């Protein structure tokens, strides 16, 4: 898992485009989070410390990551989110944190970010549809936020909800899914250090089509677990509703750990197509837990992953 890029150069060394943080991310760097965050007017160039959790796989390009998306609130075509999310208002933004927490409330995103250390995490992303990417996220562990609000003793799961705002999210006019989009994790999954809330990618604020201003990233699970544009986080005692699981429980489990040995009823999950690879590149073998087994397999000790798919 350690970074060892062939060239020894990181993307931030070679990108011709200066990487900027937005106002809210800049405030988060006040804690000394990012090495070399240099104040420059309203923005700061960032050079994030390498993370031992980052993959050394080559990241996809910014163009690939921002032009091929699943974000059904803006339509079901891969091009829809880039084309139709431009007018989504993401500032101001707040997250309602409720349920079994010691300090429930409506938290402004600025206040959430003030207390966290932003890091770059280069993660593999594997969609249940069998395409994959490598994304250099900027974010912080979800556990840092949950620790701050105080997880109640009875809490066993964490539920997440996406914004419901049909006037800015044209896909919500259609009953394709039971809006708002919802997801959930078991508490131990939510507290795992690989699980992050991401506020940006490629050193910049999160593009709307990727889930601005803040989205979940759980790299060992199919992409649909990584819910975008979060407005509510609820600690619960019982397993919460998750949108794709609710839509078709036979095809999409609550756990949805990446697993090449458990096929989707309509297609194999044994291999994947890396977005951006040439036509001649061929498919790659899909890895159990998307390659994060050393870190997360112990969470599922004693569970039958063919039943808890
Ligand atoms: N709210 C919401 N979150 C969502 C989705 C969605 O449609 N709505 N799509 C999911 C799916 S299927 C995938 S593969 C990833 C895609 O993330 P990306 O577009 O940043 O690559 O977002 C996930 N999060
Ligand atoms: Mo997906």
Short mmCIF file of C-alpha atoms and ligand atoms in Angstrom, two decimals:
data_model
loop_
_atom_site.label_atom_id
_atom_site.label_comp_id
_atom_site.label_asym_id
_atom_site.label_seq_id
_atom_site.Cartn_x
_atom_site.Cartn_y
_atom_site.Cartn_z
CA UNK A 1 0.00 0.00 0.00
CA UNK A 2 2.98 2.32 0.30
CA UNK A 3 3.40 4.94 -2.41
CA UNK A 4 6.21 4.22 -4.80
CA UNK A 5 5.53 5.97 -8.04
CA UNK A 6 7.79 4.92 -10.90
CA UNK A 7 8.97 8.44 -11.58
CA UNK A 8 9.22 9.46 -7.94
CA UNK A 9 7.05 12.42 -8.87
CA UNK A 10 3.60 12.94 -7.46
CA UNK A 11 0.76 14.34 -9.53
CA UNK A 12 1.02 17.59 -7.58
CA UNK A 13 4.62 17.98 -8.72
CA UNK A 14 3.80 17.62 -12.37
CA UNK A 15 0.31 19.03 -12.77
CA UNK A 16 0.55 22.23 -14.82
CA UNK A 17 -2.51 23.58 -13.09
CA UNK A 18 -2.08 25.08 -9.63
CA UNK A 19 -4.10 23.16 -7.07
CA UNK A 20 -6.33 25.41 -5.04
CA UNK A 21 -8.43 24.94 -1.99
CA UNK A 22 -11.68 26.74 -1.56
CA UNK A 23 -12.43 29.00 1.37
CA UNK A 24 -13.85 26.20 3.49
CA UNK A 25 -10.98 23.81 2.85
CA UNK A 26 -8.48 26.56 3.58
CA UNK A 27 -10.01 27.00 7.01
CA UNK A 28 -9.51 23.31 7.61
CA UNK A 29 -5.80 23.64 6.96
CA UNK A 30 -5.45 26.02 9.90
CA UNK A 31 -4.64 23.01 12.05
CA UNK A 32 -1.49 22.43 10.01
CA UNK A 33 -3.14 19.59 8.17
CA UNK A 34 -1.52 20.00 4.83
CA UNK A 35 2.18 20.36 4.46
CA UNK A 36 3.01 23.49 2.52
CA UNK A 37 -0.41 25.11 2.49
CA UNK A 38 0.60 28.61 1.45
CA UNK A 39 -1.86 31.43 1.93
CA UNK A 40 -2.41 33.27 -1.32
CA UNK A 41 -5.36 35.60 -1.33
CA UNK A 42 -8.55 33.65 -0.92
CA UNK A 43 -6.89 30.40 -1.90
CA UNK A 44 -3.92 28.28 -1.00
CA UNK A 45 -1.86 25.88 -3.01
CA UNK A 46 -1.80 22.53 -1.32
CA UNK A 47 0.79 19.84 -1.14
CA UNK A 48 -0.74 17.09 0.91
CA UNK A 49 1.38 14.63 2.83
CA UNK A 50 1.44 11.18 1.20
CA UNK A 51 -0.83 8.74 2.99
CA UNK A 52 0.11 5.13 3.75
CA UNK A 53 -3.49 4.34 2.78
CA UNK A 54 -3.00 5.56 -0.79
CA UNK A 55 -2.59 3.11 -3.64
CA UNK A 56 0.41 3.42 -5.92
CA UNK A 57 -1.81 2.78 -8.94
CA UNK A 58 -1.80 5.57 -11.50
CA UNK A 59 -4.67 8.02 -10.86
CA UNK A 60 -7.19 8.65 -13.61
CA UNK A 61 -7.06 12.10 -15.16
CA UNK A 62 -9.17 14.95 -13.81
CA UNK A 63 -11.06 14.93 -17.11
CA UNK A 64 -11.91 11.24 -16.76
CA UNK A 65 -12.96 11.55 -13.12
CA UNK A 66 -15.23 14.53 -13.83
CA UNK A 67 -16.83 13.46 -17.11
CA UNK A 68 -17.88 9.84 -16.44
CA UNK A 69 -20.09 9.80 -13.36
CA UNK A 70 -22.99 8.14 -11.61
CA UNK A 71 -25.14 10.74 -9.88
CA UNK A 72 -28.76 9.87 -10.64
CA UNK A 73 -30.02 13.11 -9.10
CA UNK A 74 -28.82 14.67 -12.37
CA UNK A 75 -29.83 11.87 -14.73
CA UNK A 76 -28.85 8.30 -15.48
CA UNK A 77 -26.36 8.86 -18.32
CA UNK A 78 -22.67 9.02 -17.43
CA UNK A 79 -22.49 12.50 -19.04
CA UNK A 80 -25.53 13.90 -17.19
CA UNK A 81 -23.85 14.86 -13.89
CA UNK A 82 -21.14 16.94 -15.63
CA UNK A 83 -23.70 18.54 -17.93
CA UNK A 84 -26.47 19.23 -15.40
CA UNK A 85 -24.93 19.80 -11.97
CA UNK A 86 -23.44 23.22 -12.65
CA UNK A 87 -26.20 25.17 -10.93
CA UNK A 88 -26.30 23.10 -7.76
CA UNK A 89 -25.79 25.52 -4.85
CA UNK A 90 -23.28 24.00 -2.42
CA UNK A 91 -22.52 27.06 -0.27
CA UNK A 92 -23.96 27.51 2.31
CA UNK A 93 -24.10 23.84 3.29
CA UNK A 94 -24.81 22.14 6.56
CA UNK A 95 -25.16 18.57 7.76
CA UNK A 96 -27.82 17.50 10.23
CA UNK A 97 -26.24 15.01 12.63
CA UNK A 98 -28.81 13.23 14.74
CA UNK A 99 -29.96 9.96 16.23
CA UNK A 100 -27.79 8.26 18.86
CA UNK A 101 -25.19 11.02 19.24
CA UNK A 102 -24.16 13.04 22.29
CA UNK A 103 -24.19 16.39 20.48
CA UNK A 104 -26.88 16.33 17.77
CA UNK A 105 -27.46 19.41 15.67
CA UNK A 106 -27.19 21.16 12.36
CA UNK A 107 -23.48 21.65 11.69
CA UNK A 108 -22.25 24.21 9.14
CA UNK A 109 -19.70 22.64 6.80
CA UNK A 110 -17.21 25.37 7.79
CA UNK A 111 -17.45 24.29 11.40
CA UNK A 112 -17.04 20.62 10.53
CA UNK A 113 -13.92 21.38 8.49
CA UNK A 114 -12.38 23.66 11.11
CA UNK A 115 -11.67 20.69 13.32
CA UNK A 116 -10.24 18.24 10.82
CA UNK A 117 -6.98 17.36 9.13
CA UNK A 118 -7.39 17.16 5.36
CA UNK A 119 -5.37 14.48 3.64
CA UNK A 120 -4.90 13.21 0.13
CA UNK A 121 -6.08 9.61 -0.29
CA UNK A 122 -5.51 7.97 -3.66
CA UNK A 123 -8.10 5.18 -3.75
CA UNK A 124 -9.35 2.66 -6.24
CA UNK A 125 -13.08 3.07 -6.99
CA UNK A 126 -14.94 0.00 -8.27
CA UNK A 127 -18.49 0.50 -9.54
CA UNK A 128 -20.91 -2.42 -9.32
CA UNK A 129 -21.37 -1.96 -13.10
CA UNK A 130 -17.75 -3.28 -13.50
CA UNK A 131 -15.89 -0.10 -14.46
CA UNK A 132 -13.22 1.29 -12.16
CA UNK A 133 -11.05 4.36 -11.63
CA UNK A 134 -8.28 5.59 -9.35
CA UNK A 135 -9.12 8.90 -7.67
CA UNK A 136 -6.88 11.24 -5.63
CA UNK A 137 -9.42 12.39 -3.05
CA UNK A 138 -8.95 15.12 -0.48
CA UNK A 139 -10.74 14.37 2.77
CA UNK A 140 -10.62 13.23 6.36
CA UNK A 141 -11.63 10.10 8.27
CA UNK A 142 -15.35 9.89 9.02
CA UNK A 143 -14.32 8.66 12.48
CA UNK A 144 -12.90 12.13 13.27
CA UNK A 145 -16.35 13.68 12.83
CA UNK A 146 -18.18 10.89 14.65
CA UNK A 147 -15.77 11.18 17.57
CA UNK A 148 -16.44 14.90 17.78
CA UNK A 149 -20.21 14.56 17.92
CA UNK A 150 -19.96 11.60 20.29
CA UNK A 151 -21.34 8.21 19.26
CA UNK A 152 -24.01 6.99 21.68
CA UNK A 153 -23.43 3.65 23.41
CA UNK A 154 -26.41 2.02 21.68
CA UNK A 155 -25.41 3.06 18.15
CA UNK A 156 -24.65 0.19 15.75
CA UNK A 157 -25.05 1.78 12.29
CA UNK A 158 -24.57 5.10 10.52
CA UNK A 159 -27.14 6.33 8.00
CA UNK A 160 -26.44 8.97 5.34
CA UNK A 161 -28.75 11.09 3.19
CA UNK A 162 -28.14 13.12 0.04
CA UNK A 163 -29.67 16.54 -0.58
CA UNK A 164 -33.25 16.51 -1.87
CA UNK A 165 -33.66 19.64 -4.02
CA UNK A 166 -35.53 18.80 -7.23
CA UNK A 167 -35.33 22.38 -8.53
CA UNK A 168 -31.55 21.99 -8.78
CA UNK A 169 -31.39 18.23 -9.22
CA UNK A 170 -33.43 17.49 -12.36
CA UNK A 171 -33.15 13.72 -11.98
CA UNK A 172 -35.22 13.90 -8.80
CA UNK A 173 -38.25 14.74 -10.93
CA UNK A 174 -38.27 11.08 -11.96
CA UNK A 175 -39.13 8.24 -9.57
CA UNK A 176 -36.16 6.09 -10.67
CA UNK A 177 -35.10 5.88 -7.02
CA UNK A 178 -36.95 6.62 -3.78
CA UNK A 179 -35.40 10.06 -3.13
CA UNK A 180 -33.47 11.20 -1.25
CA UNK A 181 -30.61 8.81 -2.01
CA UNK A 182 -29.68 7.04 1.22
CA UNK A 183 -26.85 4.79 2.33
CA UNK A 184 -25.62 3.15 5.47
CA UNK A 185 -22.62 1.50 7.10
CA UNK A 186 -22.17 -0.66 10.14
CA UNK A 187 -20.50 1.40 12.88
CA UNK A 188 -17.20 -0.51 12.68
CA UNK A 189 -17.10 0.11 8.92
CA UNK A 190 -17.85 3.78 9.46
CA UNK A 191 -15.06 4.09 12.06
CA UNK A 192 -12.48 2.30 9.90
CA UNK A 193 -9.55 4.58 8.98
CA UNK A 194 -10.03 3.93 5.24
CA UNK A 195 -13.54 5.43 5.37
CA UNK A 196 -13.38 9.12 4.56
CA UNK A 197 -15.57 12.12 3.98
CA UNK A 198 -14.11 13.71 0.86
CA UNK A 199 -14.31 17.45 0.17
CA UNK A 200 -12.21 17.53 -2.95
CA UNK A 201 -10.09 15.71 -5.49
CA UNK A 202 -6.87 16.51 -7.34
CA UNK A 203 -6.21 19.14 -4.67
CA UNK A 204 -9.27 21.18 -5.57
CA UNK A 205 -12.72 21.54 -4.10
CA UNK A 206 -15.09 18.73 -5.01
CA UNK A 207 -16.61 19.11 -8.48
CA UNK A 208 -20.41 19.10 -8.27
CA UNK A 209 -20.67 15.94 -10.39
CA UNK A 210 -18.47 14.07 -7.89
CA UNK A 211 -20.65 14.93 -4.90
CA UNK A 212 -19.91 18.49 -3.79
CA UNK A 213 -19.38 19.76 -1.26
CA UNK A 214 -18.88 16.60 0.80
CA UNK A 215 -19.36 12.91 0.05
CA UNK A 216 -18.53 9.55 1.53
CA UNK A 217 -15.76 7.33 0.12
CA UNK A 218 -15.59 3.68 1.23
CA UNK A 219 -12.98 2.19 -1.11
CA UNK A 220 -13.54 -1.53 -0.41
CA UNK A 221 -17.24 -1.37 -1.30
CA UNK A 222 -19.03 -0.92 -4.62
CA UNK A 223 -19.22 2.71 -5.62
CA UNK A 224 -22.90 3.17 -4.82
CA UNK A 225 -22.12 2.96 -1.10
CA UNK A 226 -20.05 6.17 -1.46
CA UNK A 227 -23.00 8.55 -1.20
CA UNK A 228 -22.63 12.08 -2.57
CA UNK A 229 -23.66 15.57 -1.39
CA UNK A 230 -24.49 14.53 2.16
CA UNK A 231 -26.94 16.61 4.24
CA UNK A 232 -27.75 14.19 7.04
CA UNK A 233 -25.87 11.64 9.16
CA UNK A 234 -27.88 9.59 11.66
CA UNK A 235 -26.56 7.12 14.22
CA UNK A 236 -28.99 4.24 14.60
CA UNK A 237 -29.43 1.00 16.48
CA UNK A 238 -30.91 -0.90 13.55
CA UNK A 239 -29.70 -1.33 9.96
CA UNK A 240 -30.79 1.73 7.98
CA UNK A 241 -32.39 1.83 4.55
CA UNK A 242 -29.90 1.97 1.67
CA UNK A 243 -31.27 3.12 -1.67
CA UNK A 244 -29.98 0.44 -4.06
CA UNK A 245 -30.56 -2.32 -1.53
CA UNK A 246 -34.12 -1.04 -1.12
CA UNK A 247 -34.61 -0.79 -4.90
CA UNK A 248 -33.47 -4.35 -5.61
CA UNK A 249 -32.30 -6.34 -2.57
CA UNK A 250 -31.63 -9.42 -4.71
CA UNK A 251 -29.07 -7.53 -6.79
CA UNK A 252 -27.60 -5.06 -4.30
CA UNK A 253 -26.81 -6.12 -0.76
CA UNK A 254 -26.45 -3.86 2.26
CA UNK A 255 -22.75 -4.73 2.61
CA UNK A 256 -21.82 -4.59 -1.08
CA UNK A 257 -18.17 -5.32 -0.45
CA UNK A 258 -16.29 -5.66 -3.74
CA UNK A 259 -16.10 -9.41 -4.29
CA UNK A 260 -14.99 -11.14 -7.52
CA UNK A 261 -16.45 -14.43 -6.23
CA UNK A 262 -20.02 -13.20 -5.80
CA UNK A 263 -21.51 -12.35 -9.18
CA UNK A 264 -24.26 -9.85 -9.72
CA UNK A 265 -27.32 -11.85 -10.87
CA UNK A 266 -27.00 -10.30 -14.32
CA UNK A 267 -23.20 -10.15 -14.81
CA UNK A 268 -19.86 -11.42 -13.53
CA UNK A 269 -17.95 -9.38 -10.96
CA UNK A 270 -14.67 -11.22 -11.61
CA UNK A 271 -13.09 -8.48 -13.72
CA UNK A 272 -13.33 -4.78 -14.41
CA UNK A 273 -12.60 -2.15 -17.04
CA UNK A 274 -10.35 0.69 -15.89
CA UNK A 275 -11.73 3.93 -17.33
CA UNK A 276 -9.17 5.54 -19.61
CA UNK A 277 -7.45 2.31 -20.59
CA UNK A 278 -7.15 1.82 -24.31
CA UNK A 279 -9.32 -0.70 -26.13
CA UNK A 280 -6.41 -3.10 -26.34
CA UNK A 281 -5.59 -2.94 -22.63
CA UNK A 282 -8.01 -5.68 -21.65
CA UNK A 283 -9.86 -6.09 -18.37
CA UNK A 284 -8.24 -6.33 -14.96
CA UNK A 285 -9.00 -8.95 -12.36
CA UNK A 286 -11.23 -7.57 -9.62
CA UNK A 287 -9.72 -7.98 -6.16
CA UNK A 288 -11.56 -9.10 -3.03
CA UNK A 289 -12.45 -5.98 -1.01
CA UNK A 290 -11.15 -4.04 -4.03
CA UNK A 291 -7.61 -4.82 -2.88
CA UNK A 292 -8.11 -3.51 0.66
CA UNK A 293 -8.42 -6.96 2.26
CA UNK A 294 -5.38 -6.59 4.50
CA UNK A 295 -7.07 -3.60 6.10
CA UNK A 296 -10.72 -4.66 6.23
CA UNK A 297 -11.13 -8.46 6.01
CA UNK A 298 -11.12 -8.74 9.80
CA UNK A 299 -14.33 -6.66 9.95
CA UNK A 300 -16.14 -9.62 8.39
CA UNK A 301 -14.60 -12.49 10.33
CA UNK A 302 -17.25 -15.14 10.86
CA UNK A 303 -19.58 -13.72 8.22
CA UNK A 304 -20.55 -15.65 5.08
CA UNK A 305 -19.88 -13.06 2.36
CA UNK A 306 -22.03 -14.95 -0.14
CA UNK A 307 -25.02 -14.40 2.15
CA UNK A 308 -23.98 -10.98 3.48
CA UNK A 309 -23.26 -9.70 -0.03
N1 LIG B 1 -26.38 10.71 -4.08
C1 LIG B 1 -25.79 9.84 -4.89
N2 LIG B 1 -24.61 9.29 -4.55
C2 LIG B 1 -24.01 8.42 -5.39
C3 LIG B 1 -24.63 8.03 -6.60
C4 LIG B 1 -25.88 8.62 -6.95
O1 LIG B 1 -26.48 8.35 -7.98
N3 LIG B 1 -26.42 9.53 -6.07
N4 LIG B 1 -24.00 7.09 -7.43
C5 LIG B 1 -23.08 6.16 -6.76
C6 LIG B 1 -22.35 5.32 -7.69
S1 LIG B 1 -23.21 4.05 -8.43
C7 LIG B 1 -21.01 5.45 -7.90
S2 LIG B 1 -20.15 4.32 -8.85
C8 LIG B 1 -20.26 6.60 -7.35
C9 LIG B 1 -19.60 7.35 -8.49
O2 LIG B 1 -18.78 8.39 -7.99
P1 LIG B 1 -18.02 9.32 -9.02
O3 LIG B 1 -19.03 9.85 -10.00
O4 LIG B 1 -17.40 10.39 -8.18
O5 LIG B 1 -16.99 8.47 -9.72
O6 LIG B 1 -21.10 7.52 -6.63
C10 LIG B 1 -22.10 6.90 -5.85
N5 LIG B 1 -22.79 7.89 -5.05
MO1 LIG B 2 -21.65 2.54 -9.18
#
